[in-house]
Every structure is written in structure tokens, then in C-alpha cells.
Amino acid sequence: MESNRYTRGQEALARIHGHIGEGVMDTLKDIAPDFARFIIEFPYGDIYSRGVLSPKERQIATIASLTTLGNAPTELKAHIQGSLNVGCTRQEIVEVIIQMAVYAGFPAAVNALLVAKEVFAELDKNKGSM
Amino acid sequence: MESNRYTRGQEALARIHGHIGEGVMDTLKDIAPDFARFIIEFPYGDIYSRGVLSPKERQIATIASLTTLGNAPTELKAHIQGSLNVGCTRQEIVEVIIQMAVYAGFPAAVNALLVAKEVFAELDKNKGSM
Amino acid sequence: MESNRYTRGQEALARIHGHIGEGVMDTLKDIAPDFARFIIEFPYGDIYSRGVLSPKERQIATIASLTTLGNAPTELKAHIQGSLNVGCTRQEIVEVIIQMAVYAGFPAAVNALLVAKEVFAELDKNKGSM
Amino acid sequence: MESNRYTRGQEALARIHGHIGEGVMDTLKDIAPDFARFIIEFPYGDIYSRGVLSPKERQIATIASLTTLGNAPTELKAHIQGSLNVGCTRQEIVEVIIQMAVYAGFPAAVNALLVAKEVFAELDKNKGSM
Amino acid sequence: MESNRYTRGQEALARIHGHIGEGVMDTLKDIAPDFARFIIEFPYGDIYSRGVLSPKERQIATIASLTTLGNAPTELKAHIQGSLNVGCTRQEIVEVIIQMAVYAGFPAAVNALLVAKEVFAELDKNKGSM
Amino acid sequence: MESNRYTRGQEALARIHGHIGEGVMDTLKDIAPDFARFIIEFPYGDIYSRGVLSPKERQIATIASLTTLGNAPTELKAHIQGSLNVGCTRQEIVEVIIQMAVYAGFPAAVNALLVAKEVFAELDKNKGSM
């Protein structure tokens, strides 16, 4: 069962973040290999693999939380990209962030919008270079 | 247009929170009447009245944010009730809160679940007394 | 000089919080007597005794900070009372809290307004009973 | 292996929190049974069961974190009691909290000291009634 | 009236931030044009245009809040510059930040002082090049 | 006695941070000389000079707190280095950070691990160049 959690987690990680997810895990592996495994097993294997909410609804919750935290721009970037991967539109992501001005304040929303802008610009650039 | 924002806000407030929303506004009116008006105009008139996201998706974002903040149990309670009002199931609300353990830590998720438990128990009690 | 800090701190504490300040210190004295002394020496002896800002301006900064933190209602209550003691009006205190909706979100502002409302009601009640 | 995590977690939970730990889990079981299981498996089965740090050192880190968060008094209470159970002295717990004034501010430290005072008073009362 | 809010907001924005304010708005306009408008209308048109507090007192509250949040250096920078524009001295800004060590901890104060240092250095450099 | 606090603080600062501590103080001295003195006197002279906890235990508490705050990477870096200086192993530091995933969320732990990785890499590089 334990190995099921890991496999299930890897699949969820790949579904949401594509190849970028593996890169983050590799960065952590030499300093904290067990923790890299925990990330795959618990958030991805246990949580993102659950039903009840659609993948899109889970990403809405995550974008809202990371915008509210306001101090995890790298994770926010990864999850904005992930939100697009599971079917959110750019407009929907922007809309979730705007709503956070109400709960987490305007600076939190502005800073998250600038992260979203960066993600969208990179995507447009990559598309342009293809 | 200004009065449109207020009317639109009152409608959104009523749609999400029912009569309880008015009660909260009344509590604020004697100490900060302008601010009570701002709450109706900006979060409800400007934000919750926008399209792009469904009312259910907006509540998912709000539950995620309030669970992450961890210091606004009264607002969380109001929005758990509001989430049920716009069509979220209890299970979906619980699921959003569980996911927040990943981003805001386990204490934030546990405390929000206890708020949800309280809301659900009150609803069951009221139903029982009808 | 050390004893100067303590004396200066006690004076600042009394000037801002009146007799209530001593009560808080007494509560801490049996569990952490050194820390009770540190509070008098550092925040009150070193910081609130400085010039540059007026006592009223210092309280504006403190109300803003405690509203933003959102998890220290007891301290906020003590400093709303303290703000009145050094010459802020109720309206000014309310105004600082309202402004915090922009930076710390609406729940933070609403909750701080409810604390202010409580302080003002207690004052009116005590005045009424004299 | 999965069942190992659960068993290991239950043992760690009992070692740190005694019978009180079970009570908290029971409270969560009817609203979010999977999450109650996750708490036993991940924080207790995966994290608190690791070596490298002594149980006492792990509690020092937890007291520091919960004091810094400032919005989880119930968890702080449970871990102050847990710290005593694994061999921390009252004075050591107080000392960790005092140090947090430097990083999380004085209100965070004062509020955590008041929680510690409550835990110690309950223990003294129970001792007295035996 | 709606257009009044926008005009009033633009005036407040210009009064506090000068031409830099427009730049920030332009950055947001392509990703979230409505939100750029909301920022002008609500924080600047509704809040900073109110009386009761002087412009200087409002900036003191904002510097305190942004220092306490600790994760919005760009906004802090803009408001340190804005504080100078409405008549705060450098020493007063530094003093507000120092006081925040008491409520938000020393790292929050140190990091805000480094932002202030950066703003002051840029101003001195620009003055030198005139 | 006041000068004792300063001397005691300088000794604690040097013991924990080596020569780097002085550098940070110098950076603050021109913008806020009194605050640079306060840092030496209060956190280092009053707190880190106390007994009860070992230097290693104090660093565990600090690493836990700074990881939980999540917005003070410079201070975290200085205290990871300081933890090594007072006898913590790399593995112990990593272990404290991993545990914080439970209380402050996974992004807080991941970001702190990346700071630790940077500190360790710099140390290895400097060792290699000797």
C-alpha cells in the first residue's frame, strides 16, 4: 500500500505539474530525500488523488491559499502552471487571485497577479519560439 | 452607478449569507457605518457579483483563504454556511479544508474542521427542531 | 542605567495603559518574571520612551500592526484603550482599523472593529455607572 | 507498510499526548475520518517517529512553531502538555516561548505564556485533587 | 458618483505616489484591468480620500501594516516613498519600523529597515545626479 | 549594567554568527544606529545569554520559528550558519525544517530547505577553495 501511495502521488504530480514537478523533487533529493518522498506521498498521493473535488476545484483552492500565504511565489508559480494543465483558464486564475484582495489584502493579490503575469508571459514566449 | 454597486452587493450578500449577512452589517453600522457600506459595495458588489467563476468556485476559494488565514473563525463560519447556500455539499467543504493542511499546516486545517463541525451541528439541530 | 530603563518603562506603561498595564504584568510575573521585566524594559523603556513620533502617532502604528496580525485581541484591546488615553479619538482609532482592510484584508478589519466596539461599550457602561 | 505507519503513529501520539491525543482524533472522526487517519499517519507516523532529533528537541521545535503561528492555542496546549510528557521542564517550555518574542513579536510570546500558565495550573489542580 | 471615486482615487494615488503609482497600475492593466481600476477606486478613492486622519498619519498606519506583513517589499517601498511625499521625515519612517520589532518581531523590522535604506539611497543618488 | 548587556550581547552574537553578525549590524548602523544596538542588547544580550536551554536547543527553536514565519530568508540563513557554529549537525537542521511542514505547511518547509541547501553549498565551496 505504501508503494501505492508513492505511485499514485507521482501520477498526480505529473498530471498537475508535468515534467517540472520532477525537477523540484530532484532539487530536494540530495538535501532531504525522505522529505522529497513525503511530498509525493502525502500532498500528491493522499490529497490530490482524492475525489469529491474536481482537479480544477482543487487548484482553485490551492491558488487561493498560496495567494493568501503571500510568501511562496515559487509554489504559486508551479500551481498557476498546474491550474492551466488541469483545465483552468487564465481568466479563472486571475479571478481567484483578485478575490483574495478581500481576505488577504491588496498587496497579496497584486503580488500574486505579478506571478501569474510572469507565468503567462513565459508560456507566450515559448509558444512564440515554437 | 454607485447605488448599483450597493444594490448588487446586497443581492450577493443575501444570496450567499441569507438573513445572517444583514445581522453582521447591523453590528458594524453603529461603530463604522461607512465601512459596513464598503463591505457591501466592494467584496459583495464588486467581487462576488463578477462572473468567470461560479458561486460555488468562489466559495471554494474563500474557504481555502479563511482556513489559511486561521484567525477569522467568525468569517469562516459565515462562509461555510454560505457555501452550503450556493450549492456546495458538506463533503466538498470538508475536502477543501483537508487540502489546506498541505499549504497552511495541520493546525489550520484541524481548527477549520472544528468550525465546520459546529456549523453542521447547528444546522442538524435546527432541522431537528422544525 | 538598567534601572533607568525599568523606571522609564513603568512610566510609559502607566501613561499608555493606566492601572491595567500593571495587571497584565502581574499575570506574567509568576510564570515568567524575567519576561515581565523585559516587557517593561524593552517595548516600554526602550521604544515607547523614544521621541521622534508623538504618543498618538505611536499608537496609530500599534493599532495598525495589531489589526494586521489579527491574532492578538487582548493586546489590541489594551492598545485601543491606550490610544484613547494618549489622546486619540474613537473616530481616529476606527479609521486606522478601516484602512487595514486594504493591507490585511476585510476579516482582519472587521474583527478589530468588533474589539474596538467592545472597548467603547465598556467605557460607556462604566461612565454610565458613575 | 501502510498499517505500520498507522501503528507507529498511534504509538507516537500516545507517547507525546497520552489519552488526550485519542480524544482529539475522536472529535475529528465523524466529520473527517480520513483526515483523522492522515494526522496519525503523517505527523505522528512519518515525522515524530523519525530519529535524528530527540523527542525533547522535537517538542522545542513544535512549541516554537505554534507560538510563532499564534493562532492555534488548542494545539499549543496539547504540545505544552506533550513536552512535559517527553521530559521537558516547565522552565524550558517557558524559555522557548520567551525566545519567540524576538522572532514573532511580544504579543505572540505573551499569549503563548498565558496558554502555558493555564496548562500548568490545570496540572497543579489535578495533582492537588489526587 | 462611480466616476467620482475613480477621479478621487487617481488624485490620492498621484498625491501619495507621484508618477510611480501610474506605472504600477499600467503593469496590472493588461492582466487584470478591472483590478487595476478597483485599486484606484477602493484603497485610494474610498480610503485614502477620507478625512479624520492626516495623510501623514495614514502613511504611519500603512508603514506599520506592511512592516508587520513582512511579505510585500514592493508595496512597502512604494509607501516609504509615499510617506516622504506627504511630509513624513526619514527619521519618522525609521521610527515606525523600529517600533514594529515589538509586535511583528525583529526580522520583520530589520527587513523593512533594509527596504527603507534602499529607498533613501536611491533618492540620494538621484539628487546627486541632478 | 546597561554596558554589560551590550558586551554580553556582542559575545553571544559572535559565538552564534561569527564575523557575519558584525556585518549585519554595520548595515543597520547608518540608518538606525539605536536599533542596531537594541538587537545586540535584547535578543543577544538578554535572550541568547540566558541559561535553561542549551545553545543548540535555542537554535532549534529559532530555525523552527523562522521556517514558520516564511518571510525572513536572510535571518534563516544566518541562523542555519549559527546552528552549525554552536554544534548542530546539518542533518539536525534539516530535520527541524522537515517537521515544520506539519505546522506551517509544505511550502514553508520546502523554501527553508532550499535556504539550508544554499548555506551548505557555500560552506562546501569555501572548504573546497581552502
PDB file of N, CA, C and O in Angstrom, chain D residues 39-92:
ATOM      1  N   ILE D  39      -3.610  12.411  10.134  1.00  0.00           N
ATOM      2  CA  ILE D  39      -2.867  13.033  11.240  1.00  0.00           C
ATOM      3  C   ILE D  39      -2.036  11.990  11.978  1.00  0.00           C
ATOM      4  O   ILE D  39      -0.885  12.233  12.349  1.00  0.00           O
ATOM      5  N   ILE D  40      -2.626  10.821  12.180  1.00  0.00           N
ATOM      6  CA  ILE D  40      -1.866   9.763  12.854  1.00  0.00           C
ATOM      7  C   ILE D  40      -0.729   9.273  11.951  1.00  0.00           C
ATOM      8  O   ILE D  40       0.396   9.077  12.413  1.00  0.00           O
ATOM      9  N   GLU D  41      -1.017   9.135  10.660  1.00  0.00           N
ATOM     10  CA  GLU D  41      -0.016   8.581   9.746  1.00  0.00           C
ATOM     11  C   GLU D  41       1.129   9.547   9.403  1.00  0.00           C
ATOM     12  O   GLU D  41       2.288   9.159   9.394  1.00  0.00           O
ATOM     13  N   PHE D  42       0.775  10.807   9.056  1.00  0.00           N
ATOM     14  CA  PHE D  42       1.848  11.693   8.592  1.00  0.00           C
ATOM     15  C   PHE D  42       2.590  12.392   9.740  1.00  0.00           C
ATOM     16  O   PHE D  42       3.754  12.079   9.979  1.00  0.00           O
ATOM     17  N   PRO D  43       1.953  13.321  10.481  1.00  0.00           N
ATOM     18  CA  PRO D  43       2.755  13.975  11.535  1.00  0.00           C
ATOM     19  C   PRO D  43       3.325  12.978  12.551  1.00  0.00           C
ATOM     20  O   PRO D  43       4.504  13.047  12.883  1.00  0.00           O
ATOM     21  N   TYR D  44       2.478  12.029  13.009  1.00  0.00           N
ATOM     22  CA  TYR D  44       2.966  11.130  14.061  1.00  0.00           C
ATOM     23  C   TYR D  44       3.694   9.908  13.510  1.00  0.00           C
ATOM     24  O   TYR D  44       4.769   9.549  13.983  1.00  0.00           O
ATOM     25  N   GLY D  45       3.136   9.267  12.476  1.00  0.00           N
ATOM     26  CA  GLY D  45       3.767   8.053  11.930  1.00  0.00           C
ATOM     27  C   GLY D  45       5.019   8.351  11.121  1.00  0.00           C
ATOM     28  O   GLY D  45       6.020   7.625  11.210  1.00  0.00           O
ATOM     29  N   ASP D  46       4.983   9.412  10.320  1.00  0.00           N
ATOM     30  CA  ASP D  46       6.137   9.731   9.460  1.00  0.00           C
ATOM     31  C   ASP D  46       7.153  10.657  10.141  1.00  0.00           C
ATOM     32  O   ASP D  46       8.355  10.487   9.963  1.00  0.00           O
ATOM     33  N   ILE D  47       6.653  11.692  10.826  1.00  0.00           N
ATOM     34  CA  ILE D  47       7.581  12.736  11.324  1.00  0.00           C
ATOM     35  C   ILE D  47       8.059  12.470  12.757  1.00  0.00           C
ATOM     36  O   ILE D  47       9.257  12.314  12.990  1.00  0.00           O
ATOM     37  N   TYR D  48       7.129  12.411  13.708  1.00  0.00           N
ATOM     38  CA  TYR D  48       7.562  12.263  15.112  1.00  0.00           C
ATOM     39  C   TYR D  48       8.219  10.915  15.382  1.00  0.00           C
ATOM     40  O   TYR D  48       8.814  10.716  16.434  1.00  0.00           O
ATOM     41  N   SER D  49       8.094   9.960  14.470  1.00  0.00           N
ATOM     42  CA  SER D  49       8.714   8.654  14.665  1.00  0.00           C
ATOM     43  C   SER D  49      10.141   8.590  14.122  1.00  0.00           C
ATOM     44  O   SER D  49      10.811   7.563  14.266  1.00  0.00           O
ATOM     45  N   ARG D  50      10.584   9.667  13.502  1.00  0.00           N
ATOM     46  CA  ARG D  50      11.943   9.699  12.963  1.00  0.00           C
ATOM     47  C   ARG D  50      12.966   9.891  14.096  1.00  0.00           C
ATOM     48  O   ARG D  50      12.634  10.388  15.164  1.00  0.00           O
ATOM     49  N   GLY D  51      14.203   9.540  13.813  1.00  0.00           N
ATOM     50  CA  GLY D  51      15.268   9.756  14.780  1.00  0.00           C
ATOM     51  C   GLY D  51      15.886  11.131  14.593  1.00  0.00           C
ATOM     52  O   GLY D  51      15.174  12.096  14.377  1.00  0.00           O
ATOM     53  N   VAL D  52      17.185  11.227  14.613  1.00  0.00           N
ATOM     54  CA  VAL D  52      17.996  12.439  14.422  1.00  0.00           C
ATOM     55  C   VAL D  52      17.802  13.439  15.570  1.00  0.00           C
ATOM     56  O   VAL D  52      18.760  13.852  16.213  1.00  0.00           O
ATOM     57  N   LEU D  53      16.569  13.859  15.816  1.00  0.00           N
ATOM     58  CA  LEU D  53      16.285  14.762  16.946  1.00  0.00           C
ATOM     59  C   LEU D  53      15.703  13.923  18.096  1.00  0.00           C
ATOM     60  O   LEU D  53      14.979  12.959  17.858  1.00  0.00           O
ATOM     61  N   SER D  54      15.991  14.326  19.308  1.00  0.00           N
ATOM     62  CA  SER D  54      15.380  13.666  20.471  1.00  0.00           C
ATOM     63  C   SER D  54      13.925  14.128  20.589  1.00  0.00           C
ATOM     64  O   SER D  54      13.557  15.190  20.064  1.00  0.00           O
ATOM     65  N   PRO D  55      13.069  13.331  21.271  1.00  0.00           N
ATOM     66  CA  PRO D  55      11.677  13.756  21.464  1.00  0.00           C
ATOM     67  C   PRO D  55      11.595  15.164  22.076  1.00  0.00           C
ATOM     68  O   PRO D  55      10.747  15.967  21.698  1.00  0.00           O
ATOM     69  N   LYS D  56      12.494  15.450  23.001  1.00  0.00           N
ATOM     70  CA  LYS D  56      12.515  16.772  23.645  1.00  0.00           C
ATOM     71  C   LYS D  56      12.829  17.865  22.619  1.00  0.00           C
ATOM     72  O   LYS D  56      12.186  18.919  22.603  1.00  0.00           O
ATOM     73  N   GLU D  57      13.818  17.620  21.768  1.00  0.00           N
ATOM     74  CA  GLU D  57      14.175  18.618  20.742  1.00  0.00           C
ATOM     75  C   GLU D  57      13.007  18.836  19.765  1.00  0.00           C
ATOM     76  O   GLU D  57      12.745  19.959  19.332  1.00  0.00           O
ATOM     77  N   ARG D  58      12.302  17.744  19.436  1.00  0.00           N
ATOM     78  CA  ARG D  58      11.146  17.895  18.532  1.00  0.00           C
ATOM     79  C   ARG D  58      10.063  18.777  19.181  1.00  0.00           C
ATOM     80  O   ARG D  58       9.441  19.590  18.512  1.00  0.00           O
ATOM     81  N   GLN D  59       9.872  18.603  20.476  1.00  0.00           N
ATOM     82  CA  GLN D  59       8.845  19.419  21.140  1.00  0.00           C
ATOM     83  C   GLN D  59       9.271  20.886  21.216  1.00  0.00           C
ATOM     84  O   GLN D  59       8.430  21.783  21.093  1.00  0.00           O
ATOM     85  N   ILE D  60      10.563  21.121  21.416  1.00  0.00           N
ATOM     86  CA  ILE D  60      11.058  22.505  21.412  1.00  0.00           C
ATOM     87  C   ILE D  60      10.729  23.160  20.071  1.00  0.00           C
ATOM     88  O   ILE D  60      10.248  24.302  20.027  1.00  0.00           O
ATOM     89  N   ALA D  61      10.967  22.444  18.984  1.00  0.00           N
ATOM     90  CA  ALA D  61      10.673  22.988  17.647  1.00  0.00           C
ATOM     91  C   ALA D  61       9.170  23.247  17.485  1.00  0.00           C
ATOM     92  O   ALA D  61       8.764  24.264  16.913  1.00  0.00           O
ATOM     93  N   THR D  62       8.357  22.353  18.001  1.00  0.00           N
ATOM     94  CA  THR D  62       6.903  22.493  17.860  1.00  0.00           C
ATOM     95  C   THR D  62       6.362  23.664  18.698  1.00  0.00           C
ATOM     96  O   THR D  62       5.530  24.435  18.216  1.00  0.00           O
ATOM     97  N   ILE D  63       6.842  23.781  19.933  1.00  0.00           N
ATOM     98  CA  ILE D  63       6.419  24.913  20.785  1.00  0.00           C
ATOM     99  C   ILE D  63       6.797  26.233  20.101  1.00  0.00           C
ATOM    100  O   ILE D  63       6.011  27.186  20.065  1.00  0.00           O
ATOM    101  N   ALA D  64       8.003  26.265  19.535  1.00  0.00           N
ATOM    102  CA  ALA D  64       8.462  27.471  18.845  1.00  0.00           C
ATOM    103  C   ALA D  64       7.549  27.795  17.664  1.00  0.00           C
ATOM    104  O   ALA D  64       7.141  28.944  17.466  1.00  0.00           O
ATOM    105  N   SER D  65       7.204  26.783  16.896  1.00  0.00           N
ATOM    106  CA  SER D  65       6.381  26.996  15.702  1.00  0.00           C
ATOM    107  C   SER D  65       4.965  27.435  16.077  1.00  0.00           C
ATOM    108  O   SER D  65       4.426  28.382  15.505  1.00  0.00           O
ATOM    109  N   LEU D  66       4.359  26.760  17.048  1.00  0.00           N
ATOM    110  CA  LEU D  66       2.973  27.084  17.425  1.00  0.00           C
ATOM    111  C   LEU D  66       2.902  28.465  18.092  1.00  0.00           C
ATOM    112  O   LEU D  66       1.921  29.193  17.918  1.00  0.00           O
ATOM    113  N   THR D  67       3.936  28.834  18.837  1.00  0.00           N
ATOM    114  CA  THR D  67       3.980  30.187  19.409  1.00  0.00           C
ATOM    115  C   THR D  67       4.080  31.216  18.288  1.00  0.00           C
ATOM    116  O   THR D  67       3.421  32.256  18.329  1.00  0.00           O
ATOM    117  N   THR D  68       4.886  30.914  17.286  1.00  0.00           N
ATOM    118  CA  THR D  68       5.068  31.823  16.157  1.00  0.00           C
ATOM    119  C   THR D  68       3.776  31.966  15.351  1.00  0.00           C
ATOM    120  O   THR D  68       3.406  33.080  14.967  1.00  0.00           O
ATOM    121  N   LEU D  69       3.087  30.853  15.107  1.00  0.00           N
ATOM    122  CA  LEU D  69       1.818  30.914  14.369  1.00  0.00           C
ATOM    123  C   LEU D  69       0.817  31.803  15.115  1.00  0.00           C
ATOM    124  O   LEU D  69       0.142  32.631  14.521  1.00  0.00           O
ATOM    125  N   GLY D  70       0.704  31.589  16.413  1.00  0.00           N
ATOM    126  CA  GLY D  70      -0.119  32.474  17.247  1.00  0.00           C
ATOM    127  C   GLY D  70      -1.619  32.285  17.101  1.00  0.00           C
ATOM    128  O   GLY D  70      -2.388  33.001  17.729  1.00  0.00           O
ATOM    129  N   ASN D  71      -2.051  31.351  16.272  1.00  0.00           N
ATOM    130  CA  ASN D  71      -3.499  31.173  16.117  1.00  0.00           C
ATOM    131  C   ASN D  71      -3.954  29.724  16.330  1.00  0.00           C
ATOM    132  O   ASN D  71      -5.003  29.329  15.822  1.00  0.00           O
ATOM    133  N   ALA D  72      -3.173  28.974  17.080  1.00  0.00           N
ATOM    134  CA  ALA D  72      -3.536  27.578  17.323  1.00  0.00           C
ATOM    135  C   ALA D  72      -3.380  27.245  18.804  1.00  0.00           C
ATOM    136  O   ALA D  72      -2.625  26.344  19.170  1.00  0.00           O
ATOM    137  N   PRO D  73      -4.115  27.956  19.689  1.00  0.00           N
ATOM    138  CA  PRO D  73      -3.938  27.749  21.137  1.00  0.00           C
ATOM    139  C   PRO D  73      -4.257  26.329  21.600  1.00  0.00           C
ATOM    140  O   PRO D  73      -3.632  25.834  22.533  1.00  0.00           O
ATOM    141  N   THR D  74      -5.206  25.664  20.924  1.00  0.00           N
ATOM    142  CA  THR D  74      -5.546  24.298  21.338  1.00  0.00           C
ATOM    143  C   THR D  74      -4.381  23.352  21.088  1.00  0.00           C
ATOM    144  O   THR D  74      -4.038  22.520  21.935  1.00  0.00           O
ATOM    145  N   GLU D  75      -3.760  23.477  19.903  1.00  0.00           N
ATOM    146  CA  GLU D  75      -2.608  22.636  19.583  1.00  0.00           C
ATOM    147  C   GLU D  75      -1.428  22.987  20.498  1.00  0.00           C
ATOM    148  O   GLU D  75      -0.677  22.101  20.914  1.00  0.00           O
ATOM    149  N   LEU D  76      -1.261  24.275  20.777  1.00  0.00           N
ATOM    150  CA  LEU D  76      -0.163  24.686  21.658  1.00  0.00           C
ATOM    151  C   LEU D  76      -0.334  24.056  23.028  1.00  0.00           C
ATOM    152  O   LEU D  76       0.619  23.531  23.614  1.00  0.00           O
ATOM    153  N   LYS D  77      -1.560  24.096  23.531  1.00  0.00           N
ATOM    154  CA  LYS D  77      -1.868  23.496  24.835  1.00  0.00           C
ATOM    155  C   LYS D  77      -1.517  22.003  24.829  1.00  0.00           C
ATOM    156  O   LYS D  77      -0.853  21.507  25.737  1.00  0.00           O
ATOM    157  N   ALA D  78      -1.957  21.299  23.771  1.00  0.00           N
ATOM    158  CA  ALA D  78      -1.682  19.863  23.666  1.00  0.00           C
ATOM    159  C   ALA D  78      -0.181  19.590  23.620  1.00  0.00           C
ATOM    160  O   ALA D  78       0.296  18.588  24.166  1.00  0.00           O
ATOM    161  N   HIS D  79       0.587  20.486  22.971  1.00  0.00           N
ATOM    162  CA  HIS D  79       2.024  20.233  22.851  1.00  0.00           C
ATOM    163  C   HIS D  79       2.814  20.727  24.060  1.00  0.00           C
ATOM    164  O   HIS D  79       3.938  20.267  24.286  1.00  0.00           O
ATOM    165  N   ILE D  80       2.273  21.648  24.822  1.00  0.00           N
ATOM    166  CA  ILE D  80       2.928  22.010  26.090  1.00  0.00           C
ATOM    167  C   ILE D  80       2.802  20.807  27.027  1.00  0.00           C
ATOM    168  O   ILE D  80       3.773  20.375  27.641  1.00  0.00           O
ATOM    169  N   GLN D  81       1.610  20.247  27.105  1.00  0.00           N
ATOM    170  CA  GLN D  81       1.404  19.022  27.881  1.00  0.00           C
ATOM    171  C   GLN D  81       2.293  17.901  27.342  1.00  0.00           C
ATOM    172  O   GLN D  81       2.952  17.199  28.102  1.00  0.00           O
ATOM    173  N   GLY D  82       2.354  17.759  26.020  1.00  0.00           N
ATOM    174  CA  GLY D  82       3.192  16.731  25.396  1.00  0.00           C
ATOM    175  C   GLY D  82       4.675  16.937  25.695  1.00  0.00           C
ATOM    176  O   GLY D  82       5.423  15.964  25.866  1.00  0.00           O
ATOM    177  N   SER D  83       5.103  18.195  25.749  1.00  0.00           N
ATOM    178  CA  SER D  83       6.511  18.495  26.052  1.00  0.00           C
ATOM    179  C   SER D  83       6.866  18.028  27.454  1.00  0.00           C
ATOM    180  O   SER D  83       7.945  17.450  27.681  1.00  0.00           O
ATOM    181  N   LEU D  84       5.962  18.253  28.393  1.00  0.00           N
ATOM    182  CA  LEU D  84       6.184  17.763  29.755  1.00  0.00           C
ATOM    183  C   LEU D  84       6.244  16.235  29.752  1.00  0.00           C
ATOM    184  O   LEU D  84       7.103  15.635  30.411  1.00  0.00           O
ATOM    185  N   ASN D  85       5.369  15.604  28.970  1.00  0.00           N
ATOM    186  CA  ASN D  85       5.333  14.136  28.909  1.00  0.00           C
ATOM    187  C   ASN D  85       6.640  13.516  28.402  1.00  0.00           C
ATOM    188  O   ASN D  85       7.009  12.425  28.809  1.00  0.00           O
ATOM    189  N   VAL D  86       7.309  14.204  27.467  1.00  0.00           N
ATOM    190  CA  VAL D  86       8.553  13.623  26.929  1.00  0.00           C
ATOM    191  C   VAL D  86       9.793  14.117  27.673  1.00  0.00           C
ATOM    192  O   VAL D  86      10.919  13.851  27.234  1.00  0.00           O
ATOM    193  N   GLY D  87       9.585  14.879  28.772  1.00  0.00           N
ATOM    194  CA  GLY D  87      10.737  15.204  29.605  1.00  0.00           C
ATOM    195  C   GLY D  87      11.196  16.656  29.644  1.00  0.00           C
ATOM    196  O   GLY D  87      12.196  16.970  30.288  1.00  0.00           O
ATOM    197  N   CYS D  88      10.502  17.566  28.940  1.00  0.00           N
ATOM    198  CA  CYS D  88      10.837  18.986  29.086  1.00  0.00           C
ATOM    199  C   CYS D  88      10.383  19.449  30.468  1.00  0.00           C
ATOM    200  O   CYS D  88       9.364  18.993  30.983  1.00  0.00           O
ATOM    201  N   THR D  89      11.113  20.384  31.049  1.00  0.00           N
ATOM    202  CA  THR D  89      10.665  21.007  32.295  1.00  0.00           C
ATOM    203  C   THR D  89       9.794  22.216  31.959  1.00  0.00           C
ATOM    204  O   THR D  89       9.830  22.736  30.840  1.00  0.00           O
ATOM    205  N   ARG D  90       8.997  22.630  32.934  1.00  0.00           N
ATOM    206  CA  ARG D  90       8.185  23.837  32.743  1.00  0.00           C
ATOM    207  C   ARG D  90       9.060  25.023  32.366  1.00  0.00           C
ATOM    208  O   ARG D  90       8.717  25.819  31.501  1.00  0.00           O
ATOM    209  N   GLN D  91      10.196  25.124  33.042  1.00  0.00           N
ATOM    210  CA  GLN D  91      11.086  26.262  32.809  1.00  0.00           C
ATOM    211  C   GLN D  91      11.605  26.272  31.369  1.00  0.00           C
ATOM    212  O   GLN D  91      11.736  27.335  30.753  1.00  0.00           O
ATOM    213  N   GLU D  92      11.894  25.083  30.838  1.00  0.00           N
ATOM    214  CA  GLU D  92      12.378  25.011  29.453  1.00  0.00           C
ATOM    215  C   GLU D  92      11.288  25.454  28.459  1.00  0.00           C
ATOM    216  O   GLU D  92      11.573  26.157  27.488  1.00  0.00           O
TER     217      GLU D  92
END
